[in-house]
Amino acid sequence: MKSTEENKTKQFTFLLYSSIAAFGAYFCMYAFRKPFTVARYDHLQVLGVDYKIALILLQVLGYATSKFIGIKVISELTPNKRKFYFLGLILMAELALFLFAIVPAPYNVVFMFLNGLPLGMIWGIVFSYLEGRKTTEILGIILCTSFIVSSGVVKSVGMWVMQYWGISEFWMPVVTGALFLLPLLIFIFLLEKIPPPTAEDIAEKSERVPMNRAERKKVFRQFALPFSFLILFYTLLTAFRDFRDNFARELWDSIGYTGDVSVYSKSEIVVSLIVLLIFGALYFIKNNIKALYIYHYLLLLGIVTLAASTLLFQYHHIGAFIWMVSTGFGLYICYVPFNALFFDRFIAAFKIKGNAGFLIYLADSFGYLGSMLVLLYKNFSVGGISWLDFFCSGTYILSAIALLAVLYSYFYLNRKFNNPENIHKEKKWKTNLTL
């Protein structure tokens, strides 16, 4: 009895410690990425492109390039190199923000590309500390809530720096980043103290190992069809999640919240708490195949919420704040699984020899490419349409394509799971786990 209580205490302590370390580390990263989006940069252009759109495009281009590089780098990353990669990449991003501040506009736009280039690797580094554990579900969702909450909080910090310190919108990003440097160092130190997965973790979730090029090709070929459909969905999902995030100020201003500093944080904290509770409950589902089915149901829930809330908002049946929270929920209930949980369960369900980082970065690379294409389309093809109308129209297109992609993936995986060979593997795994 005493031993059982001690094990529960140790597990709770590990969970709490790892959650704080991972949440804090990724939260701090956002201070180097998102604060500039709260500035308006009015009346500036770059080669006929709105200056703010150009900044976001170039940062996303850097981020997307980083994701393509990360398919190799993150999948091959060894534990002894993680802290050096993390710190070095953050310092590169902060240097780029400093150069953005001292070089006159519009020539400074190139430094936003150099800011995004290193930051795209951070997610994979942080998640590599957490994957392949019995508690990855909870750790992963806590990590995912960090980018929901942090995006709103660092925008509020950036706005506060401009309003109360009198910092210009060009110096605000580097100043905001500098405020988070010391906390980041502390959280990197804490991450390094997280112990590796136990034998019990490996038995339940399979061992996570670096993957070479041949192994990456083998996994993709084996599941090319569902991956392709899900990546198409994720590409559009990332594009509109990024659009809502990057142009949050324009969207909030257009629905009557001009100058409200706190609204960015309040709305995203509500979303993060709801998402945290839903995905945290999946920790109790030990069967990896059943968990994958549930993820598909949640994806469908997010799609319906996104389309239905927008329709209700346009017909004045719900208020603006409720609508923004609802679209945030719809986007994030779909977006969060692809960043950690879905692929962690996928590897465990099919006993794939590798790591979730490869699949996450495969999806992310195309996701951020899609984000760029949506911004270019908004600027050049429908430049006259308002931010609000563009976002509303986009939610319907996203929902329609997403519905087809998720249903296809569901029925494809259903056939795979009902394959006699896979059923035998799952039974054998359960027997070994019991023993």
Coordinates of C-alpha atoms in Angstrom, one line a residue:
M1 CA 0.0 0.0 0.0
K2 CA 2.8 2.4 0.9
S3 CA 4.6 1.5 -2.3
T4 CA 1.5 2.3 -4.4
E5 CA 1.1 5.7 -2.7
E6 CA 4.8 6.4 -3.2
N7 CA 4.5 5.6 -6.9
K8 CA 1.5 7.8 -7.3
T9 CA 3.3 10.7 -5.6
K10 CA 6.4 10.2 -7.8
Q11 CA 4.2 10.1 -10.9
F12 CA 2.4 13.3 -9.9
T13 CA 5.7 15.0 -9.1
F14 CA 7.1 14.0 -12.5
L15 CA 4.0 15.2 -14.3
L16 CA 3.9 18.5 -12.5
Y17 CA 7.6 19.2 -12.9
S18 CA 7.7 18.2 -16.6
S19 CA 4.5 20.2 -17.4
I20 CA 6.0 23.4 -15.8
A21 CA 9.3 22.9 -17.7
A22 CA 7.8 22.3 -21.1
F23 CA 5.0 24.8 -20.8
G24 CA 7.4 27.5 -19.6
A25 CA 10.0 26.8 -22.3
Y26 CA 7.6 27.0 -25.2
F27 CA 5.7 29.9 -23.7
C28 CA 9.0 31.9 -23.6
M29 CA 9.7 31.1 -27.2
Y30 CA 6.5 32.9 -28.3
A31 CA 7.9 36.1 -26.9
F32 CA 10.5 36.0 -29.8
R33 CA 7.9 35.2 -32.4
K34 CA 4.5 36.8 -32.0
P35 CA 4.7 40.3 -30.3
F36 CA 5.3 42.2 -33.5
T37 CA 1.8 41.1 -34.8
V38 CA 0.1 43.4 -32.3
A39 CA 1.6 46.4 -34.0
R40 CA -0.3 47.9 -37.0
Y41 CA 2.5 49.3 -39.1
D42 CA 0.0 51.4 -40.9
H43 CA 0.7 53.2 -44.3
L44 CA 3.8 51.1 -45.1
Q45 CA 4.3 48.9 -48.1
V46 CA 6.9 46.6 -49.6
L47 CA 6.9 46.2 -53.4
G48 CA 3.1 46.8 -53.4
V49 CA 2.5 44.4 -50.5
D50 CA 1.1 45.7 -47.2
Y51 CA 4.1 46.0 -44.8
K52 CA 2.5 43.9 -42.0
I53 CA 1.5 41.2 -44.5
A54 CA 5.1 41.2 -45.8
L55 CA 6.5 40.8 -42.3
I56 CA 4.2 37.9 -41.5
L57 CA 4.9 36.3 -44.9
L58 CA 8.6 36.5 -44.4
Q59 CA 8.5 35.2 -40.9
V60 CA 6.2 32.3 -42.0
L61 CA 8.5 31.6 -44.9
G62 CA 11.4 31.3 -42.4
Y63 CA 9.2 29.2 -40.2
A64 CA 8.1 26.9 -43.1
T65 CA 11.7 26.6 -44.3
S66 CA 12.6 25.6 -40.8
K67 CA 9.9 22.9 -40.7
F68 CA 11.2 21.3 -44.0
I69 CA 14.7 21.3 -42.5
G70 CA 13.3 20.0 -39.3
I71 CA 12.0 16.8 -41.0
K72 CA 15.6 15.7 -41.1
V73 CA 17.1 17.6 -38.1
I74 CA 14.4 16.9 -35.5
S75 CA 13.9 13.3 -36.5
E76 CA 17.7 12.7 -36.2
L77 CA 18.1 14.8 -33.0
T78 CA 19.9 13.0 -30.1
P79 CA 19.2 14.0 -26.4
N80 CA 22.7 15.3 -25.7
K81 CA 22.4 18.1 -28.3
R82 CA 18.9 19.4 -27.4
K83 CA 19.9 22.2 -25.0
F84 CA 22.5 23.6 -27.3
Y85 CA 20.2 23.7 -30.3
F86 CA 17.4 25.3 -28.2
L87 CA 19.6 28.2 -26.8
G88 CA 21.4 28.8 -30.0
L89 CA 18.2 29.0 -32.1
I90 CA 16.6 31.5 -29.6
L91 CA 19.7 33.8 -29.6
M92 CA 19.6 33.8 -33.4
A93 CA 15.9 34.8 -33.4
E94 CA 16.6 37.7 -30.9
L95 CA 19.5 38.9 -33.0
A96 CA 17.2 39.1 -36.0
L97 CA 14.7 41.2 -34.0
F98 CA 17.5 43.5 -32.9
L99 CA 18.6 44.0 -36.6
F100 CA 14.9 44.5 -37.5
A101 CA 14.8 47.4 -35.0
I102 CA 18.0 49.2 -36.1
V103 CA 17.6 48.9 -39.9
P104 CA 15.1 51.4 -41.4
A105 CA 11.7 50.2 -42.8
P106 CA 11.0 48.7 -45.3
Y107 CA 14.5 47.3 -45.7
N108 CA 14.3 45.6 -42.3
V109 CA 11.6 43.1 -43.5
V110 CA 14.3 40.5 -44.4
F111 CA 15.1 40.1 -40.7
M112 CA 11.7 38.7 -40.0
F113 CA 12.6 35.8 -42.3
L114 CA 15.8 35.3 -40.2
N115 CA 13.7 35.5 -37.1
G116 CA 11.3 32.7 -38.2
L117 CA 14.0 30.4 -39.6
P118 CA 15.4 29.3 -36.2
L119 CA 12.1 29.3 -34.3
G120 CA 10.5 26.6 -36.4
M121 CA 12.7 24.0 -34.7
I122 CA 11.8 24.8 -31.1
W123 CA 8.5 22.8 -31.0
G124 CA 10.2 19.5 -32.0
I125 CA 13.0 20.0 -29.5
V126 CA 10.6 20.6 -26.6
F127 CA 8.3 17.7 -27.5
S128 CA 11.2 15.3 -27.8
Y129 CA 11.6 15.6 -24.0
L130 CA 8.0 14.4 -23.6
E131 CA 7.0 11.9 -26.2
G132 CA 6.8 8.1 -25.8
R133 CA 5.5 8.2 -22.2
K134 CA 2.4 7.0 -20.5
T135 CA 1.8 10.6 -19.5
T136 CA 2.5 12.1 -23.0
E137 CA -1.2 12.8 -23.5
I138 CA -1.3 15.1 -20.5
L139 CA 2.1 16.6 -21.1
G140 CA 1.4 17.1 -24.8
I141 CA -1.9 19.0 -24.2
I142 CA -0.3 21.2 -21.5
L143 CA 2.5 22.0 -24.0
C144 CA -0.1 22.7 -26.7
T145 CA -2.0 25.1 -24.4
S146 CA 1.2 27.1 -24.1
F147 CA 1.0 28.3 -27.6
I148 CA -2.7 29.1 -27.3
V149 CA -2.1 31.1 -24.1
S150 CA 1.3 32.6 -24.9
S151 CA 0.2 34.0 -28.2
G152 CA -2.4 36.2 -26.5
V153 CA -0.2 37.0 -23.5
V154 CA 2.9 38.1 -25.4
K155 CA 0.7 40.3 -27.6
S156 CA -0.6 41.9 -24.4
V157 CA 3.0 42.4 -23.2
G158 CA 4.0 43.9 -26.6
M159 CA 1.0 46.3 -26.5
W160 CA 1.9 47.2 -22.9
V161 CA 5.5 47.9 -23.8
M162 CA 4.4 50.3 -26.5
Q163 CA 1.7 52.0 -24.4
Y164 CA 3.4 52.4 -21.1
W165 CA 7.1 52.4 -21.9
G166 CA 6.8 54.5 -25.1
I167 CA 8.7 51.9 -27.1
S168 CA 8.2 52.2 -30.9
E169 CA 6.5 49.4 -32.8
F170 CA 9.9 48.5 -34.4
W171 CA 11.8 48.2 -31.1
M172 CA 8.9 46.5 -29.3
P173 CA 9.6 42.9 -30.6
V174 CA 13.2 42.8 -29.4
V175 CA 12.4 44.5 -26.1
T176 CA 9.6 42.0 -25.4
G177 CA 11.9 39.1 -26.3
A178 CA 14.6 40.3 -24.0
L179 CA 12.1 40.3 -21.1
F180 CA 11.8 36.5 -21.5
L181 CA 15.5 35.6 -21.9
L182 CA 16.2 34.8 -18.3
P183 CA 13.0 32.8 -17.7
L184 CA 13.8 30.8 -20.8
L185 CA 17.3 29.9 -19.6
I186 CA 15.7 28.6 -16.4
F187 CA 13.1 26.5 -18.2
I188 CA 15.8 25.0 -20.5
F189 CA 17.7 23.9 -17.4
L190 CA 14.5 22.4 -16.0
L191 CA 13.9 20.5 -19.3
E192 CA 17.3 18.9 -19.1
K193 CA 16.4 17.4 -15.7
I194 CA 13.5 15.5 -17.0
P195 CA 14.4 11.8 -16.8
P196 CA 14.2 9.5 -19.9
P197 CA 11.2 7.2 -20.5
T198 CA 10.9 4.2 -18.2
A199 CA 10.6 0.6 -19.3
E200 CA 6.9 0.8 -18.5
D201 CA 6.6 3.9 -20.8
I202 CA 8.3 2.0 -23.6
A203 CA 6.1 -1.0 -23.2
E204 CA 2.9 1.1 -23.5
K205 CA 4.0 3.7 -26.1
S206 CA 6.9 2.0 -27.9
E207 CA 10.5 3.2 -27.8
R208 CA 11.3 6.5 -29.6
V209 CA 14.5 6.5 -31.6
P210 CA 16.2 8.8 -34.2
M211 CA 15.2 8.0 -37.8
N212 CA 17.4 8.0 -40.9
R213 CA 16.3 8.9 -44.4
A214 CA 15.4 5.3 -45.4
E215 CA 13.3 4.8 -42.2
R216 CA 11.4 8.1 -42.9
K217 CA 10.7 7.0 -46.4
K218 CA 9.5 3.6 -45.3
V219 CA 7.0 5.1 -42.8
F220 CA 5.6 7.6 -45.2
R221 CA 5.1 5.1 -48.0
Q222 CA 3.3 2.8 -45.6
F223 CA 0.7 5.4 -44.7
A224 CA 0.9 7.8 -47.7
L225 CA -2.8 8.1 -48.4
P226 CA -4.1 9.0 -44.9
F227 CA -1.0 11.3 -44.3
S228 CA -1.7 13.1 -47.6
F229 CA -5.3 13.8 -46.8
L230 CA -4.6 14.8 -43.3
I231 CA -1.7 17.1 -44.4
L232 CA -4.1 18.8 -46.9
F233 CA -6.5 19.4 -44.0
Y234 CA -3.7 20.6 -41.7
T235 CA -2.4 22.9 -44.4
L236 CA -5.6 24.8 -44.5
L237 CA -6.1 24.6 -40.8
T238 CA -2.7 26.1 -40.1
A239 CA -3.3 28.9 -42.6
F240 CA -6.5 30.0 -40.9
R241 CA -5.3 29.4 -37.4
D242 CA -2.3 31.6 -38.3
F243 CA -4.5 34.2 -40.0
R244 CA -6.7 34.4 -36.8
D245 CA -3.5 34.7 -34.7
N246 CA -1.5 37.1 -36.8
F247 CA -4.4 39.4 -37.5
A248 CA -6.0 39.1 -34.1
R249 CA -5.9 42.9 -33.6
E250 CA -7.5 43.6 -37.0
L251 CA -10.3 41.1 -36.2
W252 CA -10.9 42.3 -32.7
D253 CA -10.9 45.9 -33.8
S254 CA -13.4 45.1 -36.6
I255 CA -15.9 43.7 -34.1
G256 CA -15.7 46.5 -31.6
Y257 CA -12.7 45.8 -29.3
T258 CA -10.4 48.6 -30.4
G259 CA -7.7 49.4 -27.9
D260 CA -8.6 46.6 -25.5
V261 CA -5.3 45.2 -24.3
S262 CA -6.7 42.3 -22.2
V263 CA -9.0 40.7 -24.8
Y264 CA -6.1 38.9 -26.5
S265 CA -5.3 37.0 -23.3
K266 CA -8.9 36.5 -22.0
S267 CA -10.2 34.9 -25.1
E268 CA -7.2 32.5 -25.6
I269 CA -7.2 31.5 -21.9
V270 CA -10.8 30.4 -22.1
V271 CA -10.0 28.4 -25.3
S272 CA -6.9 26.8 -23.7
L273 CA -8.8 25.7 -20.6
I274 CA -11.5 24.0 -22.6
V275 CA -9.0 22.3 -24.9
L276 CA -6.9 21.2 -21.9
L277 CA -9.8 19.5 -20.2
I278 CA -10.9 17.7 -23.3
F279 CA -7.6 16.3 -24.4
G280 CA -6.4 15.7 -20.8
A281 CA -9.3 13.2 -20.5
L282 CA -7.8 11.1 -23.2
Y283 CA -4.9 10.2 -20.9
F284 CA -7.2 7.6 -19.3
I285 CA -7.7 5.8 -22.6
K286 CA -4.9 3.3 -22.8
N287 CA -5.9 1.6 -26.0
N288 CA -4.0 3.6 -28.7
I289 CA -6.3 2.6 -31.5
K290 CA -9.4 3.7 -29.6
A291 CA -7.7 7.0 -28.9
L292 CA -7.1 7.6 -32.6
Y293 CA -10.8 7.1 -33.3
I294 CA -11.6 9.6 -30.6
Y295 CA -9.2 12.1 -32.2
H296 CA -11.1 11.8 -35.4
Y297 CA -14.4 12.5 -33.6
L298 CA -12.8 15.6 -32.0
L299 CA -11.6 16.8 -35.4
L300 CA -15.2 16.6 -36.6
L301 CA -16.4 18.5 -33.6
G302 CA -13.9 21.3 -34.3
I303 CA -15.0 21.5 -37.9
V304 CA -18.7 21.7 -37.0
T305 CA -18.0 24.3 -34.3
L306 CA -16.0 26.5 -36.7
A307 CA -18.6 26.6 -39.4
A308 CA -21.7 26.7 -37.1
S309 CA -20.4 29.5 -34.9
T310 CA -19.5 31.7 -37.9
L311 CA -22.9 31.2 -39.4
L312 CA -24.6 32.1 -36.1
F313 CA -22.3 35.2 -35.7
Q314 CA -23.1 36.4 -39.2
Y315 CA -26.8 36.1 -38.6
H316 CA -26.4 37.9 -35.2
H317 CA -27.4 34.9 -33.0
I318 CA -24.2 35.0 -30.9
G319 CA -22.0 37.9 -29.8
A320 CA -18.6 38.8 -31.1
F321 CA -16.6 37.6 -28.1
I322 CA -18.4 34.2 -28.0
W323 CA -17.8 33.9 -31.8
M324 CA -14.0 34.6 -31.4
V325 CA -13.8 32.1 -28.6
S326 CA -15.8 29.5 -30.6
T327 CA -13.6 29.8 -33.7
G328 CA -10.6 29.6 -31.5
F329 CA -12.0 26.4 -30.0
G330 CA -12.9 25.0 -33.4
L331 CA -9.4 25.7 -34.8
Y332 CA -7.4 24.6 -31.8
I333 CA -9.4 21.4 -31.1
C334 CA -8.3 20.4 -34.6
Y335 CA -4.8 22.0 -34.6
V336 CA -3.6 20.7 -31.2
P337 CA -3.6 16.9 -32.0
F338 CA -1.5 17.3 -35.1
N339 CA 1.2 19.1 -33.1
A340 CA 1.8 16.2 -30.7
L341 CA -0.9 13.9 -29.5
F342 CA -2.3 12.4 -32.8
F343 CA 1.1 11.3 -34.1
D344 CA 2.3 10.1 -30.7
R345 CA -0.7 7.8 -30.6
F346 CA -0.3 6.8 -34.3
I347 CA 3.3 5.6 -33.7
A348 CA 2.2 3.7 -30.6
A349 CA -0.8 2.1 -32.3
F350 CA 1.2 0.8 -35.3
K351 CA 4.4 0.1 -33.3
I352 CA 6.4 2.3 -35.7
K353 CA 10.1 2.4 -35.0
G354 CA 10.9 6.1 -35.0
N355 CA 9.6 9.4 -33.4
A356 CA 6.7 11.7 -33.5
G357 CA 9.0 14.6 -34.5
F358 CA 9.2 13.3 -38.1
L359 CA 5.4 13.2 -38.6
I360 CA 4.8 16.5 -36.8
Y361 CA 7.4 18.3 -39.0
L362 CA 6.2 16.6 -42.2
A363 CA 2.7 18.1 -41.5
D364 CA 4.0 21.4 -40.2
S365 CA 6.2 22.1 -43.3
F366 CA 3.2 22.0 -45.6
G367 CA 1.0 23.7 -43.0
Y368 CA 3.1 26.9 -42.9
L369 CA 3.5 26.8 -46.7
G370 CA -0.3 27.0 -46.8
S371 CA -0.3 29.9 -44.4
M372 CA 1.9 31.9 -46.8
L373 CA -0.4 31.1 -49.8
V374 CA -3.5 32.3 -47.9
L375 CA -1.8 35.6 -47.1
L376 CA -0.7 36.1 -50.7
Y377 CA -4.2 35.3 -51.9
K378 CA -5.7 37.8 -49.5
N379 CA -3.3 40.6 -50.5
F380 CA -3.3 40.1 -54.3
S381 CA -6.6 38.4 -55.3
V382 CA -9.1 39.8 -52.8
G383 CA -7.3 42.8 -51.4
G384 CA -10.5 44.8 -51.1
I385 CA -12.3 42.4 -48.8
S386 CA -12.1 43.2 -45.1
W387 CA -10.1 41.0 -42.7
L388 CA -13.4 39.9 -41.0
D389 CA -15.2 38.9 -44.2
F390 CA -12.1 37.1 -45.5
F391 CA -11.8 35.1 -42.3
C392 CA -15.5 34.2 -42.2
S393 CA -15.5 33.0 -45.8
G394 CA -12.4 31.0 -45.2
T395 CA -13.9 29.1 -42.3
Y396 CA -16.6 27.7 -44.6
I397 CA -14.1 26.5 -47.2
L398 CA -11.8 25.1 -44.5
S399 CA -14.7 23.2 -42.9
A400 CA -15.9 21.6 -46.2
I401 CA -12.5 20.3 -47.2
A402 CA -11.6 19.3 -43.6
L403 CA -14.8 17.2 -43.4
L404 CA -13.9 15.2 -46.5
A405 CA -10.3 14.7 -45.4
V406 CA -11.2 13.5 -41.8
L407 CA -13.9 11.1 -43.0
Y408 CA -11.5 9.6 -45.6
S409 CA -8.8 9.2 -42.9
Y410 CA -11.3 7.7 -40.5
F411 CA -12.5 5.0 -42.9
Y412 CA -9.0 4.3 -44.2
L413 CA -7.6 3.7 -40.8
N414 CA -10.7 1.7 -39.8
R415 CA -9.8 -0.7 -42.6
K416 CA -6.2 -0.8 -41.4
F417 CA -7.1 -1.4 -37.8
N418 CA -9.5 -4.3 -38.8
N419 CA -6.7 -6.0 -40.7
P420 CA -6.2 -9.4 -39.0
E421 CA -2.4 -8.8 -38.8
N422 CA -2.8 -5.5 -36.9
I423 CA -5.4 -7.1 -34.6
H424 CA -2.9 -9.9 -33.8
K425 CA -0.2 -7.3 -33.1
E426 CA -2.4 -5.3 -30.7
K427 CA -3.4 -8.5 -28.8
K428 CA 0.2 -9.6 -28.5
W429 CA 1.2 -6.1 -27.3
K430 CA -1.6 -6.1 -24.6
T431 CA -0.4 -9.6 -23.4
N432 CA 3.2 -8.4 -23.1
L433 CA 2.1 -5.3 -21.2
T434 CA 0.1 -7.4 -18.8
L435 CA 3.0 -9.8 -18.2

